[in-house]
Structures are given as C-alpha cells and as structure tokens.
PDB file of C-alpha atoms in Angstrom:
ATOM      1  CA  UNK A   1       0.000   0.000   0.000  1.00  0.00           C
ATOM      2  CA  UNK A   2       1.381   3.385  -1.008  1.00  0.00           C
ATOM      3  CA  UNK A   3       1.817   6.021   1.657  1.00  0.00           C
ATOM      4  CA  UNK A   4       2.032   8.894  -0.779  1.00  0.00           C
ATOM      5  CA  UNK A   5      -0.433  11.717  -0.556  1.00  0.00           C
ATOM      6  CA  UNK A   6      -2.054  11.926  -4.019  1.00  0.00           C
ATOM      7  CA  UNK A   7      -2.529  15.676  -3.596  1.00  0.00           C
ATOM      8  CA  UNK A   8       1.234  16.220  -3.366  1.00  0.00           C
ATOM      9  CA  UNK A   9       2.020  14.474  -6.635  1.00  0.00           C
ATOM     10  CA  UNK A  10       3.568  16.473  -9.422  1.00  0.00           C
ATOM     11  CA  UNK A  11       1.020  16.908 -12.236  1.00  0.00           C
ATOM     12  CA  UNK A  12       3.696  16.193 -14.843  1.00  0.00           C
ATOM     13  CA  UNK A  13       5.333  12.880 -15.436  1.00  0.00           C
ATOM     14  CA  UNK A  14       9.036  12.362 -14.953  1.00  0.00           C
ATOM     15  CA  UNK A  15       9.490  12.279 -18.726  1.00  0.00           C
ATOM     16  CA  UNK A  16       7.879  15.710 -19.046  1.00  0.00           C
ATOM     17  CA  UNK A  17      10.275  17.071 -16.434  1.00  0.00           C
ATOM     18  CA  UNK A  18      13.185  15.446 -18.287  1.00  0.00           C
ATOM     19  CA  UNK A  19      11.980  17.045 -21.515  1.00  0.00           C
ATOM     20  CA  UNK A  20      11.905  20.407 -19.777  1.00  0.00           C
ATOM     21  CA  UNK A  21      15.478  19.927 -18.530  1.00  0.00           C
ATOM     22  CA  UNK A  22      16.746  19.042 -22.011  1.00  0.00           C
ATOM     23  CA  UNK A  23      15.065  22.005 -23.649  1.00  0.00           C
ATOM     24  CA  UNK A  24      16.248  24.322 -20.895  1.00  0.00           C
ATOM     25  CA  UNK A  25      19.774  23.061 -21.534  1.00  0.00           C
ATOM     26  CA  UNK A  26      19.346  23.676 -25.264  1.00  0.00           C
ATOM     27  CA  UNK A  27      17.804  27.153 -25.150  1.00  0.00           C
ATOM     28  CA  UNK A  28      17.638  28.302 -21.533  1.00  0.00           C
ATOM     29  CA  UNK A  29      20.741  30.468 -21.657  1.00  0.00           C
ATOM     30  CA  UNK A  30      20.107  31.915 -25.115  1.00  0.00           C
ATOM     31  CA  UNK A  31      20.243  35.715 -25.026  1.00  0.00           C
ATOM     32  CA  UNK A  32      17.362  37.209 -26.990  1.00  0.00           C
ATOM     33  CA  UNK A  33      17.738  40.712 -25.484  1.00  0.00           C
ATOM     34  CA  UNK A  34      19.146  42.172 -28.715  1.00  0.00           C
ATOM     35  CA  UNK A  35      15.859  41.420 -30.478  1.00  0.00           C
ATOM     36  CA  UNK A  36      12.954  43.845 -30.265  1.00  0.00           C
ATOM     37  CA  UNK A  37      10.326  42.747 -27.753  1.00  0.00           C
ATOM     38  CA  UNK A  38       7.297  40.937 -29.174  1.00  0.00           C
ATOM     39  CA  UNK A  39       4.527  43.511 -29.451  1.00  0.00           C
ATOM     40  CA  UNK A  40       1.649  41.640 -27.861  1.00  0.00           C
ATOM     41  CA  UNK A  41       3.595  39.883 -25.088  1.00  0.00           C
ATOM     42  CA  UNK A  42       1.640  36.657 -25.512  1.00  0.00           C
ATOM     43  CA  UNK A  43       4.738  34.578 -26.267  1.00  0.00           C
ATOM     44  CA  UNK A  44       8.379  35.281 -25.568  1.00  0.00           C
ATOM     45  CA  UNK A  45      11.083  34.433 -28.065  1.00  0.00           C
ATOM     46  CA  UNK A  46      12.148  31.577 -25.820  1.00  0.00           C
ATOM     47  CA  UNK A  47       8.554  30.335 -25.857  1.00  0.00           C
ATOM     48  CA  UNK A  48       8.497  30.440 -29.646  1.00  0.00           C
ATOM     49  CA  UNK A  49      11.723  28.426 -29.813  1.00  0.00           C
ATOM     50  CA  UNK A  50      10.420  25.899 -27.265  1.00  0.00           C
ATOM     51  CA  UNK A  51       7.199  25.481 -29.190  1.00  0.00           C
ATOM     52  CA  UNK A  52       9.068  25.092 -32.484  1.00  0.00           C
ATOM     53  CA  UNK A  53      11.302  22.377 -31.008  1.00  0.00           C
ATOM     54  CA  UNK A  54       8.371  20.428 -29.606  1.00  0.00           C
ATOM     55  CA  UNK A  55       6.470  20.894 -32.858  1.00  0.00           C
ATOM     56  CA  UNK A  56       9.234  19.440 -35.028  1.00  0.00           C
ATOM     57  CA  UNK A  57       9.900  16.587 -32.576  1.00  0.00           C
ATOM     58  CA  UNK A  58       6.245  15.536 -32.410  1.00  0.00           C
ATOM     59  CA  UNK A  59       5.199  12.195 -33.857  1.00  0.00           C
ATOM     60  CA  UNK A  60       1.819  13.433 -35.091  1.00  0.00           C
ATOM     61  CA  UNK A  61       1.194  12.855 -38.796  1.00  0.00           C
ATOM     62  CA  UNK A  62       0.152  16.402 -39.731  1.00  0.00           C
ATOM     63  CA  UNK A  63       1.653  19.776 -38.928  1.00  0.00           C
ATOM     64  CA  UNK A  64      -1.589  21.039 -37.430  1.00  0.00           C
ATOM     65  CA  UNK A  65      -1.886  17.824 -35.430  1.00  0.00           C
ATOM     66  CA  UNK A  66       1.616  18.376 -34.092  1.00  0.00           C
ATOM     67  CA  UNK A  67       0.742  21.913 -33.093  1.00  0.00           C
ATOM     68  CA  UNK A  68      -2.447  20.826 -31.326  1.00  0.00           C
ATOM     69  CA  UNK A  69      -0.612  18.024 -29.513  1.00  0.00           C
ATOM     70  CA  UNK A  70       2.305  20.061 -28.189  1.00  0.00           C
ATOM     71  CA  UNK A  71       0.692  23.427 -27.408  1.00  0.00           C
ATOM     72  CA  UNK A  72      -0.876  22.297 -24.110  1.00  0.00           C
ATOM     73  CA  UNK A  73       2.367  20.585 -23.087  1.00  0.00           C
ATOM     74  CA  UNK A  74       4.465  23.640 -23.874  1.00  0.00           C
ATOM     75  CA  UNK A  75       2.059  25.973 -22.083  1.00  0.00           C
ATOM     76  CA  UNK A  76       1.974  23.720 -19.014  1.00  0.00           C
ATOM     77  CA  UNK A  77       5.757  23.400 -18.778  1.00  0.00           C
ATOM     78  CA  UNK A  78       6.595  27.010 -19.767  1.00  0.00           C
ATOM     79  CA  UNK A  79       3.630  29.133 -18.600  1.00  0.00           C
ATOM     80  CA  UNK A  80       5.672  32.339 -18.350  1.00  0.00           C
ATOM     81  CA  UNK A  81       7.017  31.950 -21.883  1.00  0.00           C
ATOM     82  CA  UNK A  82       3.697  30.997 -23.510  1.00  0.00           C
ATOM     83  CA  UNK A  83       1.170  33.142 -21.668  1.00  0.00           C
ATOM     84  CA  UNK A  84      -1.808  32.457 -23.920  1.00  0.00           C
ATOM     85  CA  UNK A  85      -2.825  30.124 -26.692  1.00  0.00           C
ATOM     86  CA  UNK A  86      -2.507  31.269 -30.274  1.00  0.00           C
ATOM     87  CA  UNK A  87      -3.672  29.671 -33.505  1.00  0.00           C
ATOM     88  CA  UNK A  88      -1.554  27.493 -35.735  1.00  0.00           C
ATOM     89  CA  UNK A  89      -1.582  30.264 -38.361  1.00  0.00           C
ATOM     90  CA  UNK A  90      -0.345  32.844 -35.849  1.00  0.00           C
ATOM     91  CA  UNK A  91       2.384  30.436 -34.691  1.00  0.00           C
ATOM     92  CA  UNK A  92       3.590  29.910 -38.266  1.00  0.00           C
ATOM     93  CA  UNK A  93       3.499  33.638 -38.971  1.00  0.00           C
ATOM     94  CA  UNK A  94       5.674  34.332 -35.914  1.00  0.00           C
ATOM     95  CA  UNK A  95       7.999  31.464 -36.711  1.00  0.00           C
ATOM     96  CA  UNK A  96       8.486  32.639 -40.290  1.00  0.00           C
ATOM     97  CA  UNK A  97       9.048  36.230 -39.200  1.00  0.00           C
ATOM     98  CA  UNK A  98      11.561  35.513 -36.437  1.00  0.00           C
ATOM     99  CA  UNK A  99      13.444  32.336 -37.470  1.00  0.00           C
ATOM    100  CA  UNK A 100      16.473  34.080 -38.962  1.00  0.00           C
ATOM    101  CA  UNK A 101      16.820  36.496 -36.032  1.00  0.00           C
ATOM    102  CA  UNK A 102      16.381  33.714 -33.457  1.00  0.00           C
ATOM    103  CA  UNK A 103      19.098  31.593 -35.033  1.00  0.00           C
ATOM    104  CA  UNK A 104      21.860  34.048 -34.082  1.00  0.00           C
ATOM    105  CA  UNK A 105      21.541  33.715 -30.279  1.00  0.00           C
ATOM    106  CA  UNK A 106      20.841  30.001 -30.587  1.00  0.00           C
ATOM    107  CA  UNK A 107      23.964  29.448 -32.688  1.00  0.00           C
ATOM    108  CA  UNK A 108      26.052  31.438 -30.206  1.00  0.00           C
ATOM    109  CA  UNK A 109      24.730  29.364 -27.319  1.00  0.00           C
ATOM    110  CA  UNK A 110      25.325  26.075 -29.127  1.00  0.00           C
ATOM    111  CA  UNK A 111      28.902  27.079 -29.917  1.00  0.00           C
ATOM    112  CA  UNK A 112      29.520  27.954 -26.262  1.00  0.00           C
ATOM    113  CA  UNK A 113      28.035  24.662 -25.074  1.00  0.00           C
ATOM    114  CA  UNK A 114      30.098  22.681 -27.568  1.00  0.00           C
ATOM    115  CA  UNK A 115      33.308  24.466 -26.534  1.00  0.00           C
ATOM    116  CA  UNK A 116      32.586  23.759 -22.882  1.00  0.00           C
ATOM    117  CA  UNK A 117      31.720  20.115 -23.544  1.00  0.00           C
ATOM    118  CA  UNK A 118      34.734  19.493 -25.758  1.00  0.00           C
ATOM    119  CA  UNK A 119      37.256  21.109 -23.446  1.00  0.00           C
ATOM    120  CA  UNK A 120      36.076  19.154 -20.430  1.00  0.00           C
TER     121      UNK A 120
END
C-alpha cells in the first residue's frame, strides 16, 4: 500500500520534467535581449523556440496535429514563456518572421556549449 499523498504528486510525469530539462539546456541560456520585444507579449522568443522544437519533434502525422498536440504541453511546462494560446496560423506567422533572427543567439549558445563540452 502506497503512503504517498495523491494531492502532493507532481502533475507532470518524470518524462515531461526530463523534456523540460533538455530544452532548458538547449535554449535556456540563449540571449534574446538584442531582439525587439514581441509587441503583444503573448509569447516570448524563448517560448516560440520551445514550441518550435516540440512541434518538429512531435510524432503526429500532420503539422496542425503536431501543433495541437504540443501546445498544451508547452504551455503547461513554460507558462511564463507561452502566456496564452494562439492559432496554428499565428504560430507559423511568428515562426516565419523571427526564425532568422532567433538563429543568431541560438547558434552562439550552441557554440559555447560545444566548446565547454569538448574542453572538459
């Protein structure tokens, strides 16, 4: 018989927490401050990157299915970065507009992480 209090259980599975750790390692230290702030404040740049990663990693058969599957996960794990739901069309519009600009800080971070990992 388990002695755990069901009310104290984490609402996310261990794999969701592991996913969060991996993505935080990948993009958590990326510096997006040089980019102009998103106008509506609904999603941060980090939130857009997180959502894009989950979207491309999804196993759903269609792009819209992927979006629908990962949006609630991303919003649950990164509520400060993804403050409100947006449509698939709005997500794609933001992704297309900001991809090139977002690559610069992500490339810088990846280079730093590789240098640290390879010198250790």
